[in-house]
Amino acid sequence: IALADALGMQGNLSAAVAAARRALAIEANEAQILPAVRWLIAANDIGQAAALGAQLDRSLEARSRAFGRIVAAQVALARGKRVDAVDAMRDALKLADLWLVRYPLGRAYLAAGAPAEAFSEFEACMKRRGEGYAAFLDDVPTARAVAPVHYWMGRAREEMGLRAQAAAEYRTYIAGRAKDSPEPLLKDAITRMASLQ
């Protein structure tokens, strides 16, 4: 999954999808499904992403069903159904109030044109970032999930018309990235920050 993320952030979508599929073939649990779905959807394999979400939805465990709702929200966004995505994320939050639920809820709110609500969720993510560092509660800490939150806080502030605060969020995000990183969010953050100054 880490390889899929690295390849995807370099723009090599076909290799990212192949790596995600290899990870799912080894073990299709929550820690593999949620990140893999990102690349499946990017490659327009929405059917497989939806099937993986449905697999999680069938679990008896509320936390797994919450993850299924996250996948349902990502599928809804891919299909242009923004309100359905927000509804799916609200359902997920009722099942489990987790960092991994609040972050995509913020993104769903932003996609649905509700930047204030989105910012509130991203702010909660930063307050609970320790949970984000161990997002899957599997004793394998990672900053990978938390790193883009400042970018999304900047997007929310920008859409609220708070230009100076948005630029500060972008600046914080950019400062934590390698200058030569091919990551698409970094390039977008640099462009947005320049337009705000």
mmCIF file of C-alpha atoms in Angstrom:
data_model
loop_
_atom_site.group_PDB
_atom_site.id
_atom_site.type_symbol
_atom_site.label_atom_id
_atom_site.label_comp_id
_atom_site.label_asym_id
_atom_site.label_seq_id
_atom_site.Cartn_x
_atom_site.Cartn_y
_atom_site.Cartn_z
ATOM 1 C CA ILE A 1 0.000 0.000 0.000
ATOM 2 C CA ALA A 2 2.857 2.380 0.785
ATOM 3 C CA LEU A 3 4.332 1.538 -2.620
ATOM 4 C CA ALA A 4 0.956 2.203 -4.282
ATOM 5 C CA ASP A 5 0.789 5.605 -2.570
ATOM 6 C CA ALA A 6 4.351 6.475 -3.570
ATOM 7 C CA LEU A 7 3.775 5.468 -7.194
ATOM 8 C CA GLY A 8 0.431 7.251 -7.341
ATOM 9 C CA MET A 9 1.881 10.471 -5.945
ATOM 10 C CA GLN A 10 4.552 10.294 -8.650
ATOM 11 C CA GLY A 11 1.774 10.149 -11.235
ATOM 12 C CA ASN A 12 2.261 6.483 -12.158
ATOM 13 C CA LEU A 13 -1.390 5.503 -11.795
ATOM 14 C CA SER A 14 -1.215 2.092 -13.485
ATOM 15 C CA ALA A 15 1.679 0.988 -11.244
ATOM 16 C CA ALA A 16 -0.143 2.368 -8.169
ATOM 17 C CA VAL A 17 -3.251 0.339 -9.013
ATOM 18 C CA ALA A 18 -1.170 -2.788 -9.637
ATOM 19 C CA ALA A 19 0.563 -2.394 -6.256
ATOM 20 C CA ALA A 20 -2.789 -1.801 -4.516
ATOM 21 C CA ARG A 21 -4.233 -4.944 -6.120
ATOM 22 C CA ARG A 22 -1.192 -6.967 -5.011
ATOM 23 C CA ALA A 23 -1.688 -5.739 -1.445
ATOM 24 C CA LEU A 24 -5.377 -6.678 -1.550
ATOM 25 C CA ALA A 25 -4.482 -10.145 -2.854
ATOM 26 C CA ILE A 26 -2.226 -10.680 0.156
ATOM 27 C CA GLU A 27 -4.729 -9.441 2.721
ATOM 28 C CA ALA A 28 -7.949 -7.482 2.173
ATOM 29 C CA ASN A 29 -8.471 -5.880 5.570
ATOM 30 C CA GLU A 30 -9.365 -2.298 6.466
ATOM 31 C CA ALA A 31 -5.755 -1.097 6.455
ATOM 32 C CA GLN A 32 -5.372 -2.278 2.849
ATOM 33 C CA ILE A 33 -8.880 -1.574 1.531
ATOM 34 C CA LEU A 34 -9.186 2.116 2.460
ATOM 35 C CA PRO A 35 -5.933 3.270 0.836
ATOM 36 C CA ALA A 36 -6.333 0.895 -2.127
ATOM 37 C CA VAL A 37 -9.775 2.292 -2.915
ATOM 38 C CA ARG A 38 -8.187 5.697 -3.540
ATOM 39 C CA TRP A 39 -6.146 4.318 -6.431
ATOM 40 C CA LEU A 40 -8.917 2.088 -7.781
ATOM 41 C CA ILE A 41 -11.203 5.111 -8.014
ATOM 42 C CA ALA A 42 -8.440 7.215 -9.583
ATOM 43 C CA ALA A 43 -8.131 4.497 -12.232
ATOM 44 C CA ASN A 44 -11.916 4.584 -12.703
ATOM 45 C CA ASP A 45 -12.397 1.071 -11.293
ATOM 46 C CA ILE A 46 -15.347 2.272 -9.248
ATOM 47 C CA GLY A 47 -17.052 -1.136 -9.363
ATOM 48 C CA GLN A 48 -14.226 -2.901 -7.520
ATOM 49 C CA ALA A 49 -14.006 -0.036 -5.018
ATOM 50 C CA ALA A 50 -17.753 -0.299 -4.327
ATOM 51 C CA ALA A 51 -17.463 -4.083 -3.920
ATOM 52 C CA LEU A 52 -14.703 -3.644 -1.329
ATOM 53 C CA GLY A 53 -16.859 -1.135 0.542
ATOM 54 C CA ALA A 54 -19.791 -3.544 0.476
ATOM 55 C CA GLN A 55 -17.499 -6.220 1.931
ATOM 56 C CA LEU A 56 -16.794 -3.930 4.896
ATOM 57 C CA ASP A 57 -20.498 -3.009 5.198
ATOM 58 C CA ARG A 58 -21.315 -6.691 5.844
ATOM 59 C CA SER A 59 -19.146 -6.847 8.956
ATOM 60 C CA LEU A 60 -20.672 -7.223 12.415
ATOM 61 C CA GLU A 61 -18.122 -4.781 13.833
ATOM 62 C CA ALA A 62 -19.292 -1.146 13.837
ATOM 63 C CA ARG A 63 -15.783 0.129 13.075
ATOM 64 C CA SER A 64 -15.551 -1.987 9.920
ATOM 65 C CA ARG A 65 -19.003 -0.814 8.807
ATOM 66 C CA ALA A 66 -17.849 2.780 9.361
ATOM 67 C CA PHE A 67 -14.962 2.079 6.996
ATOM 68 C CA GLY A 68 -17.484 0.655 4.529
ATOM 69 C CA ARG A 69 -19.364 3.958 4.695
ATOM 70 C CA ILE A 70 -16.091 5.797 3.988
ATOM 71 C CA VAL A 71 -15.672 3.762 0.817
ATOM 72 C CA ALA A 72 -19.320 4.425 -0.092
ATOM 73 C CA ALA A 73 -18.634 8.156 0.275
ATOM 74 C CA GLN A 74 -15.573 7.962 -1.972
ATOM 75 C CA VAL A 75 -17.587 6.055 -4.578
ATOM 76 C CA ALA A 76 -20.386 8.643 -4.339
ATOM 77 C CA LEU A 77 -17.892 11.480 -4.870
ATOM 78 C CA ALA A 78 -16.436 9.670 -7.878
ATOM 79 C CA ARG A 79 -19.943 9.488 -9.310
ATOM 80 C CA GLY A 80 -20.562 13.196 -8.641
ATOM 81 C CA LYS A 81 -23.049 12.545 -5.824
ATOM 82 C CA ARG A 82 -21.704 14.960 -3.237
ATOM 83 C CA VAL A 83 -24.698 15.002 -0.899
ATOM 84 C CA ASP A 84 -24.752 11.195 -0.871
ATOM 85 C CA ALA A 85 -21.069 11.289 0.088
ATOM 86 C CA VAL A 86 -21.764 13.589 3.039
ATOM 87 C CA ASP A 87 -24.667 11.368 4.128
ATOM 88 C CA ALA A 88 -22.466 8.259 3.966
ATOM 89 C CA MET A 89 -19.799 9.992 6.055
ATOM 90 C CA ARG A 90 -22.346 11.123 8.643
ATOM 91 C CA ASP A 91 -23.477 7.493 8.867
ATOM 92 C CA ALA A 92 -19.855 6.466 9.380
ATOM 93 C CA LEU A 93 -19.462 8.995 12.196
ATOM 94 C CA LYS A 94 -22.508 7.538 13.961
ATOM 95 C CA LEU A 95 -20.880 4.105 13.794
ATOM 96 C CA ALA A 96 -17.421 5.206 14.954
ATOM 97 C CA ASP A 97 -16.041 8.627 15.875
ATOM 98 C CA LEU A 98 -12.559 8.041 14.485
ATOM 99 C CA TRP A 99 -9.886 10.243 12.937
ATOM 100 C CA LEU A 100 -10.214 8.156 9.776
ATOM 101 C CA VAL A 101 -13.889 9.139 9.613
ATOM 102 C CA ARG A 102 -13.509 12.857 10.342
ATOM 103 C CA TYR A 103 -10.852 13.435 7.672
ATOM 104 C CA PRO A 104 -12.916 12.152 4.717
ATOM 105 C CA LEU A 105 -16.012 13.820 6.215
ATOM 106 C CA GLY A 106 -14.144 17.122 5.935
ATOM 107 C CA ARG A 107 -13.261 16.377 2.326
ATOM 108 C CA ALA A 108 -16.866 15.409 1.556
ATOM 109 C CA TYR A 109 -18.114 18.669 3.087
ATOM 110 C CA LEU A 110 -15.603 20.617 1.017
ATOM 111 C CA ALA A 111 -16.687 18.837 -2.173
ATOM 112 C CA ALA A 112 -20.325 19.593 -1.302
ATOM 113 C CA GLY A 113 -19.605 23.333 -0.977
ATOM 114 C CA ALA A 114 -19.641 23.530 2.838
ATOM 115 C CA PRO A 115 -16.165 24.906 3.671
ATOM 116 C CA ALA A 116 -16.967 25.971 7.254
ATOM 117 C CA GLU A 117 -18.121 22.457 8.135
ATOM 118 C CA ALA A 118 -15.096 21.037 6.313
ATOM 119 C CA PHE A 119 -12.713 23.272 8.265
ATOM 120 C CA SER A 120 -14.309 22.186 11.533
ATOM 121 C CA GLU A 121 -13.611 18.531 10.691
ATOM 122 C CA PHE A 122 -10.033 19.248 9.596
ATOM 123 C CA GLU A 123 -9.450 21.236 12.780
ATOM 124 C CA ALA A 124 -10.697 18.238 14.787
ATOM 125 C CA CYS A 125 -8.241 16.084 12.836
ATOM 126 C CA MET A 126 -5.343 18.321 13.853
ATOM 127 C CA LYS A 127 -6.450 18.254 17.496
ATOM 128 C CA ARG A 128 -6.586 14.447 17.296
ATOM 129 C CA ARG A 129 -3.531 13.995 15.090
ATOM 130 C CA GLY A 130 -2.035 11.477 17.504
ATOM 131 C CA GLU A 131 -4.903 9.194 16.532
ATOM 132 C CA GLY A 132 -4.176 9.949 12.883
ATOM 133 C CA TYR A 133 -0.572 8.820 13.323
ATOM 134 C CA ALA A 134 -1.909 5.376 14.310
ATOM 135 C CA ALA A 135 -4.964 5.543 12.085
ATOM 136 C CA PHE A 136 -5.633 1.817 11.859
ATOM 137 C CA LEU A 137 -4.787 1.167 15.517
ATOM 138 C CA ASP A 138 -2.296 -1.453 14.368
ATOM 139 C CA ASP A 139 0.820 -0.284 16.219
ATOM 140 C CA VAL A 140 2.365 0.861 12.938
ATOM 141 C CA PRO A 141 2.666 4.650 13.321
ATOM 142 C CA THR A 142 2.705 6.827 10.233
ATOM 143 C CA ALA A 143 2.441 10.539 9.526
ATOM 144 C CA ARG A 144 1.324 9.820 5.970
ATOM 145 C CA ALA A 145 -2.388 10.237 6.703
ATOM 146 C CA VAL A 146 -1.992 13.423 8.756
ATOM 147 C CA ALA A 147 0.432 15.250 6.449
ATOM 148 C CA PRO A 148 -2.144 16.626 3.946
ATOM 149 C CA VAL A 149 -4.531 18.046 6.574
ATOM 150 C CA HIS A 150 -2.954 21.525 6.409
ATOM 151 C CA TYR A 151 -3.475 21.537 2.644
ATOM 152 C CA TRP A 152 -7.178 20.785 3.098
ATOM 153 C CA MET A 153 -7.486 23.356 5.887
ATOM 154 C CA GLY A 154 -6.047 25.850 3.420
ATOM 155 C CA ARG A 155 -8.599 24.847 0.797
ATOM 156 C CA ALA A 156 -11.454 25.278 3.293
ATOM 157 C CA ARG A 157 -10.186 28.683 4.447
ATOM 158 C CA GLU A 158 -9.691 29.766 0.830
ATOM 159 C CA GLU A 159 -13.284 28.852 -0.014
ATOM 160 C CA MET A 160 -14.443 30.819 3.038
ATOM 161 C CA GLY A 161 -12.613 33.859 1.640
ATOM 162 C CA LEU A 162 -9.954 33.862 4.384
ATOM 163 C CA ARG A 163 -7.028 34.456 2.052
ATOM 164 C CA ALA A 164 -4.268 35.208 4.597
ATOM 165 C CA GLN A 165 -5.196 32.215 6.765
ATOM 166 C CA ALA A 166 -5.406 29.969 3.692
ATOM 167 C CA ALA A 167 -1.928 31.080 2.577
ATOM 168 C CA ALA A 168 -0.581 30.312 6.071
ATOM 169 C CA GLU A 169 -2.044 26.780 5.927
ATOM 170 C CA TYR A 170 -0.544 26.203 2.477
ATOM 171 C CA ARG A 171 2.807 27.535 3.713
ATOM 172 C CA THR A 172 2.742 25.065 6.634
ATOM 173 C CA TYR A 173 1.910 22.207 4.284
ATOM 174 C CA ILE A 174 4.628 23.182 1.776
ATOM 175 C CA ALA A 175 7.250 23.518 4.524
ATOM 176 C CA GLY A 176 6.804 19.857 5.422
ATOM 177 C CA ARG A 177 7.364 18.563 1.879
ATOM 178 C CA ALA A 178 10.487 18.052 -0.191
ATOM 179 C CA LYS A 179 10.763 20.848 -2.731
ATOM 180 C CA ASP A 180 11.280 18.416 -5.620
ATOM 181 C CA SER A 181 8.354 16.170 -4.650
ATOM 182 C CA PRO A 182 6.116 15.294 -7.619
ATOM 183 C CA GLU A 183 3.123 15.130 -5.268
ATOM 184 C CA PRO A 184 0.079 16.776 -6.962
ATOM 185 C CA LEU A 185 -1.163 18.379 -3.720
ATOM 186 C CA LEU A 186 2.193 20.097 -3.263
ATOM 187 C CA LYS A 187 2.096 21.579 -6.747
ATOM 188 C CA ASP A 188 -1.483 22.748 -6.178
ATOM 189 C CA ALA A 189 -0.608 24.238 -2.785
ATOM 190 C CA ILE A 190 2.296 26.200 -4.296
ATOM 191 C CA THR A 191 0.062 27.523 -7.083
ATOM 192 C CA ARG A 192 -2.741 28.446 -4.671
ATOM 193 C CA MET A 193 -0.391 30.146 -2.204
ATOM 194 C CA ALA A 194 1.153 32.213 -4.983
ATOM 195 C CA SER A 195 -2.306 33.328 -6.158
ATOM 196 C CA LEU A 196 -3.238 34.398 -2.627
ATOM 197 C CA GLN A 197 -0.172 36.587 -2.091
#
